[in-house]
């Protein structure tokens, strides 16, 4: 029987501890152990059974315990300390942003993501993308950045994983009760929920707005599970990455278009929008539409303003990972929308196509984001190169290394991931700087001051806790599967708290090759079962519900773990989540990562492991490609890539065995006085000193702010001044440029180039350029020069800008430039023309380039 009316009951807190409610509804507690300990102190068992959810715990703890806590002087003193720190944090006027960018008062940055991994009790994430987004918000809060998050609130979230008796992954989708989570409905002054409407075929769909407070940063998430909506649209926010292609386009319309409307309903006008992966790229269209409506702008003029203030982060290293919508589906959902932009159907669809003339090409969310963002980045140095190759066709004629996609390497939020034990050690020897300014290398150099014995004993405690956690999980898993009592009993002795422990925790996609270490089971068994130097491996991770090969990998590992030679040495932990991840990352000795090279855009789990003292052993891919040094860990191979995957797997599995046998195991078990592994401890410290100060989200978010957010804000503000005068002028200029670009040609190039010259000399070059109706200031003429490689290509290239030296009577112009010769070898040059306008973010954005001889 459905209720005729619903209401929310909140816990009755004694006045002395009333402010626990304020604390519970701000996820600041999630990265402050004193606050977590405060809630745990109320009822340790309840803290665990509620999934570390202070709101649910306060609502279910017996009233007598609350009354006792209100009279407990020790508890009250603990609470006062936590609240004093919380208030100091929330009210600080000396954040990094306030000190560095005080001129930007009133500016807001909106960060859009399909998922946010913030804490255990808000399961609104599936994996690394969401956890990165959560860490981004936390560091934005720490830095005082005026940022808001925008996303969706999923009724069932991502699935919970359990395994059948034969090890096959099963999925279950328990419903989230938002009213017992640390999230709250946004309400208008009259108390009614804030809602927005989005047009879908035949219906207006309503969504309500919830707030998750992340320190100083609010995250607004949309929910369509309202009785006013038709059933098929109530399910838009049902599951994360669930359903088919039509569910996906509905979600992405809500996230992008609905997200902008939600901010508008809340009175927030973002100066900059950050599109974290392409899921929310429709936001650019809604921003354009609003500008056109409010300021009577043309599509082109509004597009200039919006593009100038959009940032796009691409995470996907392969085309198969991009959301594509066929033309008929775009017609169904945007048939009326493109007319509101003043565009024809083909012009609208061209915004999401690589080949704008191909009427059959599907609409790509990544291409839409690329075309409508002034700043585009990959998530590691290696991935930046992969992304430039992947999207080169968007910028025809532009050399690969000049494609306007730059890297901003990912990081982690250290206070969220470093164990309580290790944090206490850092507080003692590194000081508060590791929390307050983790990007300061000087802070981490103090790791050398940590006594080796204290570091090792701290790490051993964490390993012991991991083993205890793994045994509990294994026992519960076996009981749930209906395993025989003998097998359940054996789980008590699984793993050895003193053995070298390897962790592998990540999504089970085939390219991550979770089973690579099993390629030679006999050799692996010998390594694991060495009586003097035992080794063990803990696996965890989910396969996407539709990924059958990924599920097969899990089944294979579970099957091997049941074999006698692996039974006590290999464990698979079900339902990998943030809680399980912390146990693993904080307790393993070695973190293993085995992706196919160029397929791991970045990865962050290894960074978290290193911050907790674990050593990385990985394929040189993603972040490890730029971080690796021999003193920090181990690289599997040297980055070679072979077309024959079987051959590649054979080489790299043997490399893993060789490293374990010859380097990893001997170093771990080489013990000095007191049982200390001095060589291993030295590697732990070296990794902390090198990895922690760079691979953190404090540095990452500052990079985004200084390289993208602030320049984008300044440029969009400039374009919007005086009634959008500069935006209108830029649109007119670009229209004129496109109309007259075909008239451009290089008439002649004059030089006194000899067949040979010497290092230190220089070459004067003059080029006669026919400009047609364009002015000399409308173009940049560049000499593109450098050594010529064995393929006959200029590589690496250097660019020298030429200057207009003489304007002819017919309007053509002589441009002059000089090439200096700095090294010997075969040298070459050519000449190119690019658009030029001081309000143009990148000369490549118009997609126009003219090379000499073309």
mmCIF file of N, CA and C in Angstrom, residues 466 500-508 511-519 524 527-528 535-541 553 557 569-570 576 584-585 587-596 600 602-610 614-621 623-624 633-637 652-660 664 680:
data_model
loop_
_atom_site.group_PDB
_atom_site.id
_atom_site.type_symbol
_atom_site.label_atom_id
_atom_site.label_comp_id
_atom_site.label_asym_id
_atom_site.label_seq_id
_atom_site.Cartn_x
_atom_site.Cartn_y
_atom_site.Cartn_z
ATOM 1 N N UNK A 466 44.493 -5.163 6.744
ATOM 2 C CA UNK A 466 44.022 -5.621 5.437
ATOM 3 C C UNK A 466 43.744 -7.119 5.441
ATOM 4 N N UNK A 500 54.715 -10.987 1.873
ATOM 5 C CA UNK A 500 54.676 -9.953 0.842
ATOM 6 C C UNK A 500 53.301 -9.990 0.179
ATOM 7 N N UNK A 501 52.587 -8.878 0.250
ATOM 8 C CA UNK A 501 51.201 -8.825 -0.215
ATOM 9 C C UNK A 501 51.080 -7.909 -1.421
ATOM 10 N N UNK A 502 50.556 -8.467 -2.507
ATOM 11 C CA UNK A 502 50.363 -7.737 -3.761
ATOM 12 C C UNK A 502 48.888 -7.413 -3.902
ATOM 13 N N UNK A 503 48.585 -6.202 -4.336
ATOM 14 C CA UNK A 503 47.192 -5.798 -4.551
ATOM 15 C C UNK A 503 46.921 -5.501 -6.010
ATOM 16 N N UNK A 504 45.746 -5.940 -6.463
ATOM 17 C CA UNK A 504 45.255 -5.616 -7.811
ATOM 18 C C UNK A 504 43.787 -5.256 -7.660
ATOM 19 N N UNK A 505 43.469 -3.972 -7.714
ATOM 20 C CA UNK A 505 42.090 -3.530 -7.545
ATOM 21 C C UNK A 505 41.730 -2.504 -8.594
ATOM 22 N N UNK A 506 40.790 -2.843 -9.475
ATOM 23 C CA UNK A 506 40.373 -1.933 -10.542
ATOM 24 C C UNK A 506 39.219 -2.555 -11.320
ATOM 25 N N UNK A 507 38.711 -1.790 -12.262
ATOM 26 C CA UNK A 507 37.640 -2.303 -13.116
ATOM 27 C C UNK A 507 38.158 -3.482 -13.929
ATOM 28 N N UNK A 508 37.340 -4.508 -14.068
ATOM 29 C CA UNK A 508 37.756 -5.692 -14.814
ATOM 30 C C UNK A 508 37.381 -5.537 -16.286
ATOM 31 N N UNK A 511 41.378 -4.940 -21.276
ATOM 32 C CA UNK A 511 42.664 -4.300 -21.543
ATOM 33 C C UNK A 511 43.505 -4.145 -20.282
ATOM 34 N N UNK A 512 42.869 -4.246 -19.110
ATOM 35 C CA UNK A 512 43.627 -4.147 -17.860
ATOM 36 C C UNK A 512 44.324 -5.459 -17.501
ATOM 37 N N UNK A 513 43.974 -6.545 -18.186
ATOM 38 C CA UNK A 513 44.690 -7.832 -18.118
ATOM 39 C C UNK A 513 44.914 -8.318 -16.682
ATOM 40 N N UNK A 514 43.838 -8.454 -15.938
ATOM 41 C CA UNK A 514 43.948 -8.908 -14.549
ATOM 42 C C UNK A 514 44.549 -10.300 -14.438
ATOM 43 N N UNK A 515 44.409 -11.103 -15.477
ATOM 44 C CA UNK A 515 44.899 -12.495 -15.413
ATOM 45 C C UNK A 515 46.291 -12.652 -16.024
ATOM 46 N N UNK A 516 46.959 -11.548 -16.339
ATOM 47 C CA UNK A 516 48.284 -11.657 -16.943
ATOM 48 C C UNK A 516 49.256 -12.410 -16.041
ATOM 49 N N UNK A 517 49.120 -12.226 -14.742
ATOM 50 C CA UNK A 517 50.029 -12.857 -13.795
ATOM 51 C C UNK A 517 49.809 -14.376 -13.711
ATOM 52 N N UNK A 518 48.704 -14.864 -14.286
ATOM 53 C CA UNK A 518 48.401 -16.308 -14.250
ATOM 54 C C UNK A 518 48.818 -17.032 -15.531
ATOM 55 N N UNK A 519 49.540 -16.362 -16.394
ATOM 56 C CA UNK A 519 49.848 -16.976 -17.685
ATOM 57 C C UNK A 519 50.665 -18.262 -17.531
ATOM 58 N N UNK A 524 54.040 -19.210 -11.162
ATOM 59 C CA UNK A 524 53.431 -18.347 -10.155
ATOM 60 C C UNK A 524 53.287 -19.090 -8.831
ATOM 61 N N UNK A 527 56.463 -19.127 -6.907
ATOM 62 C CA UNK A 527 56.761 -17.827 -6.295
ATOM 63 C C UNK A 527 55.916 -17.623 -5.039
ATOM 64 N N UNK A 528 54.634 -17.919 -5.130
ATOM 65 C CA UNK A 528 53.737 -17.663 -4.006
ATOM 66 C C UNK A 528 54.001 -18.581 -2.822
ATOM 67 N N UNK A 535 54.520 -15.199 -0.885
ATOM 68 C CA UNK A 535 53.907 -14.056 -1.571
ATOM 69 C C UNK A 535 52.411 -14.347 -1.701
ATOM 70 N N UNK A 536 51.586 -13.311 -1.614
ATOM 71 C CA UNK A 536 50.140 -13.496 -1.769
ATOM 72 C C UNK A 536 49.557 -12.323 -2.562
ATOM 73 N N UNK A 537 48.400 -12.570 -3.202
ATOM 74 C CA UNK A 537 47.784 -11.557 -4.061
ATOM 75 C C UNK A 537 46.319 -11.407 -3.676
ATOM 76 N N UNK A 538 45.893 -10.159 -3.506
ATOM 77 C CA UNK A 538 44.489 -9.850 -3.251
ATOM 78 C C UNK A 538 43.943 -9.117 -4.474
ATOM 79 N N UNK A 539 42.871 -9.675 -5.055
ATOM 80 C CA UNK A 539 42.215 -9.084 -6.213
ATOM 81 C C UNK A 539 40.871 -8.506 -5.803
ATOM 82 N N UNK A 540 40.467 -7.436 -6.478
ATOM 83 C CA UNK A 540 39.124 -6.887 -6.306
ATOM 84 C C UNK A 540 38.778 -6.072 -7.537
ATOM 85 N N UNK A 541 37.503 -5.999 -7.858
ATOM 86 C CA UNK A 541 37.073 -5.194 -8.997
ATOM 87 C C UNK A 541 35.807 -5.734 -9.614
ATOM 88 N N UNK A 553 37.165 -13.184 -16.736
ATOM 89 C CA UNK A 553 38.430 -13.008 -16.023
ATOM 90 C C UNK A 553 38.224 -13.194 -14.517
ATOM 91 N N UNK A 557 39.936 -16.132 -12.068
ATOM 92 C CA UNK A 557 40.701 -15.877 -10.839
ATOM 93 C C UNK A 557 40.096 -16.625 -9.661
ATOM 94 N N UNK A 569 46.802 -18.324 -0.826
ATOM 95 C CA UNK A 569 47.675 -17.260 -1.342
ATOM 96 C C UNK A 569 46.953 -16.263 -2.261
ATOM 97 N N UNK A 570 45.756 -16.599 -2.713
ATOM 98 C CA UNK A 570 45.025 -15.701 -3.611
ATOM 99 C C UNK A 570 43.601 -15.545 -3.096
ATOM 100 N N UNK A 576 33.983 -4.403 -4.856
ATOM 101 C CA UNK A 576 35.022 -3.392 -4.658
ATOM 102 C C UNK A 576 34.385 -2.003 -4.586
ATOM 103 N N UNK A 584 42.823 -1.964 0.908
ATOM 104 C CA UNK A 584 43.846 -2.530 0.034
ATOM 105 C C UNK A 584 44.990 -1.553 -0.193
ATOM 106 N N UNK A 585 44.657 -0.324 -0.557
ATOM 107 C CA UNK A 585 45.687 0.659 -0.879
ATOM 108 C C UNK A 585 46.547 1.009 0.330
ATOM 109 N N UNK A 587 47.202 -1.147 2.790
ATOM 110 C CA UNK A 587 47.794 -2.309 3.419
ATOM 111 C C UNK A 587 48.710 -3.160 2.569
ATOM 112 N N UNK A 588 48.632 -3.027 1.250
ATOM 113 C CA UNK A 588 49.478 -3.887 0.418
ATOM 114 C C UNK A 588 50.917 -3.383 0.413
ATOM 115 N N UNK A 589 51.813 -4.270 0.055
ATOM 116 C CA UNK A 589 53.223 -3.907 -0.094
ATOM 117 C C UNK A 589 53.527 -3.483 -1.525
ATOM 118 N N UNK A 590 52.871 -4.155 -2.476
ATOM 119 C CA UNK A 590 53.148 -3.930 -3.896
ATOM 120 C C UNK A 590 51.822 -3.744 -4.610
ATOM 121 N N UNK A 591 51.715 -2.681 -5.408
ATOM 122 C CA UNK A 591 50.495 -2.422 -6.187
ATOM 123 C C UNK A 591 50.780 -2.773 -7.640
ATOM 124 N N UNK A 592 50.003 -3.707 -8.172
ATOM 125 C CA UNK A 592 50.239 -4.255 -9.507
ATOM 126 C C UNK A 592 49.263 -3.653 -10.515
ATOM 127 N N UNK A 593 49.783 -3.253 -11.665
ATOM 128 C CA UNK A 593 48.958 -2.651 -12.725
ATOM 129 C C UNK A 593 49.471 -3.146 -14.070
ATOM 130 N N UNK A 594 48.569 -3.769 -14.862
ATOM 131 C CA UNK A 594 49.027 -4.448 -16.076
ATOM 132 C C UNK A 594 48.230 -4.093 -17.333
ATOM 133 N N UNK A 595 47.916 -2.820 -17.584
ATOM 134 C CA UNK A 595 47.122 -2.504 -18.786
ATOM 135 C C UNK A 595 47.943 -2.661 -20.059
ATOM 136 N N UNK A 596 47.241 -2.794 -21.169
ATOM 137 C CA UNK A 596 47.944 -2.668 -22.449
ATOM 138 C C UNK A 596 48.366 -1.210 -22.598
ATOM 139 N N UNK A 600 45.545 2.929 -20.740
ATOM 140 C CA UNK A 600 45.275 3.505 -19.413
ATOM 141 C C UNK A 600 45.529 5.002 -19.508
ATOM 142 N N UNK A 602 45.202 7.468 -17.384
ATOM 143 C CA UNK A 602 46.033 7.925 -16.271
ATOM 144 C C UNK A 602 46.102 6.857 -15.200
ATOM 145 N N UNK A 603 44.966 6.615 -14.521
ATOM 146 C CA UNK A 603 44.978 5.753 -13.337
ATOM 147 C C UNK A 603 45.406 6.565 -12.130
ATOM 148 N N UNK A 604 44.788 6.314 -10.993
ATOM 149 C CA UNK A 604 45.184 7.026 -9.766
ATOM 150 C C UNK A 604 45.391 6.084 -8.584
ATOM 151 N N UNK A 605 44.990 4.817 -8.719
ATOM 152 C CA UNK A 605 45.103 3.917 -7.564
ATOM 153 C C UNK A 605 46.557 3.761 -7.119
ATOM 154 N N UNK A 606 47.479 3.715 -8.074
ATOM 155 C CA UNK A 606 48.890 3.587 -7.723
ATOM 156 C C UNK A 606 49.417 4.788 -6.963
ATOM 157 N N UNK A 607 48.860 5.967 -7.238
ATOM 158 C CA UNK A 607 49.253 7.160 -6.489
ATOM 159 C C UNK A 607 48.819 7.022 -5.033
ATOM 160 N N UNK A 608 47.592 6.519 -4.830
ATOM 161 C CA UNK A 608 47.078 6.345 -3.472
ATOM 162 C C UNK A 608 47.913 5.319 -2.714
ATOM 163 N N UNK A 609 48.286 4.246 -3.418
ATOM 164 C CA UNK A 609 49.101 3.212 -2.780
ATOM 165 C C UNK A 609 50.456 3.783 -2.353
ATOM 166 N N UNK A 610 51.081 4.565 -3.241
ATOM 167 C CA UNK A 610 52.394 5.134 -2.938
ATOM 168 C C UNK A 610 52.336 6.057 -1.731
ATOM 169 N N UNK A 614 53.103 1.859 -0.208
ATOM 170 C CA UNK A 614 53.222 0.714 -1.115
ATOM 171 C C UNK A 614 54.103 1.090 -2.299
ATOM 172 N N UNK A 615 54.693 0.081 -2.924
ATOM 173 C CA UNK A 615 55.539 0.294 -4.091
ATOM 174 C C UNK A 615 54.762 -0.131 -5.339
ATOM 175 N N UNK A 616 54.936 0.608 -6.411
ATOM 176 C CA UNK A 616 54.232 0.307 -7.652
ATOM 177 C C UNK A 616 55.054 -0.600 -8.563
ATOM 178 N N UNK A 617 54.370 -1.554 -9.190
ATOM 179 C CA UNK A 617 54.946 -2.338 -10.282
ATOM 180 C C UNK A 617 53.914 -2.306 -11.407
ATOM 181 N N UNK A 618 54.249 -1.627 -12.495
ATOM 182 C CA UNK A 618 53.239 -1.363 -13.508
ATOM 183 C C UNK A 618 53.839 -1.319 -14.903
ATOM 184 N N UNK A 619 52.979 -1.608 -15.876
ATOM 185 C CA UNK A 619 53.297 -1.288 -17.263
ATOM 186 C C UNK A 619 53.525 0.223 -17.333
ATOM 187 N N UNK A 620 54.511 0.707 -18.076
ATOM 188 C CA UNK A 620 54.717 2.163 -18.179
ATOM 189 C C UNK A 620 53.631 2.816 -19.024
ATOM 190 N N UNK A 621 52.489 2.980 -18.427
ATOM 191 C CA UNK A 621 51.333 3.575 -19.092
ATOM 192 C C UNK A 621 50.722 4.604 -18.161
ATOM 193 N N UNK A 623 49.873 7.498 -15.783
ATOM 194 C CA UNK A 623 50.693 8.325 -14.895
ATOM 195 C C UNK A 623 52.053 7.700 -14.622
ATOM 196 N N UNK A 624 52.130 6.353 -14.593
ATOM 197 C CA UNK A 624 53.386 5.687 -14.239
ATOM 198 C C UNK A 624 54.446 5.923 -15.301
ATOM 199 N N UNK A 633 60.166 2.235 -7.890
ATOM 200 C CA UNK A 633 59.343 1.048 -8.094
ATOM 201 C C UNK A 633 59.844 0.276 -9.298
ATOM 202 N N UNK A 634 58.931 -0.458 -9.932
ATOM 203 C CA UNK A 634 59.342 -1.298 -11.053
ATOM 204 C C UNK A 634 58.439 -1.071 -12.258
ATOM 205 N N UNK A 635 59.057 -1.032 -13.432
ATOM 206 C CA UNK A 635 58.327 -0.958 -14.696
ATOM 207 C C UNK A 635 58.342 -2.333 -15.337
ATOM 208 N N UNK A 636 57.196 -2.780 -15.800
ATOM 209 C CA UNK A 636 57.075 -4.060 -16.495
ATOM 210 C C UNK A 636 57.341 -3.807 -17.970
ATOM 211 N N UNK A 637 58.532 -4.152 -18.429
ATOM 212 C CA UNK A 637 58.919 -3.853 -19.807
ATOM 213 C C UNK A 637 59.393 -2.423 -19.941
ATOM 214 N N UNK A 652 55.427 -9.839 -21.257
ATOM 215 C CA UNK A 652 55.195 -9.044 -20.065
ATOM 216 C C UNK A 652 54.856 -9.907 -18.847
ATOM 217 N N UNK A 653 54.224 -11.054 -19.048
ATOM 218 C CA UNK A 653 54.020 -11.952 -17.910
ATOM 219 C C UNK A 653 55.363 -12.484 -17.414
ATOM 220 N N UNK A 654 56.265 -12.820 -18.338
ATOM 221 C CA UNK A 654 57.602 -13.278 -17.932
ATOM 222 C C UNK A 654 58.360 -12.166 -17.218
ATOM 223 N N UNK A 655 58.142 -10.922 -17.668
ATOM 224 C CA UNK A 655 58.799 -9.793 -17.001
ATOM 225 C C UNK A 655 58.312 -9.666 -15.555
ATOM 226 N N UNK A 656 57.009 -9.912 -15.331
ATOM 227 C CA UNK A 656 56.466 -9.863 -13.966
ATOM 228 C C UNK A 656 57.134 -10.932 -13.102
ATOM 229 N N UNK A 657 57.189 -12.161 -13.623
ATOM 230 C CA UNK A 657 57.811 -13.241 -12.850
ATOM 231 C C UNK A 657 59.282 -12.938 -12.552
ATOM 232 N N UNK A 658 59.985 -12.428 -13.567
ATOM 233 C CA UNK A 658 61.413 -12.111 -13.381
ATOM 234 C C UNK A 658 61.597 -11.054 -12.305
ATOM 235 N N UNK A 659 60.763 -10.005 -12.358
ATOM 236 C CA UNK A 659 60.881 -8.944 -11.364
ATOM 237 C C UNK A 659 60.586 -9.465 -9.967
ATOM 238 N N UNK A 660 59.566 -10.278 -9.844
ATOM 239 C CA UNK A 660 59.234 -10.837 -8.533
ATOM 240 C C UNK A 660 60.367 -11.705 -8.004
ATOM 241 N N UNK A 664 61.858 -8.001 -6.492
ATOM 242 C CA UNK A 664 60.846 -7.630 -5.505
ATOM 243 C C UNK A 664 60.940 -8.506 -4.255
ATOM 244 N N UNK A 680 63.778 -1.959 1.213
ATOM 245 C CA UNK A 680 62.376 -1.708 0.874
ATOM 246 C C UNK A 680 61.908 -0.377 1.467
#
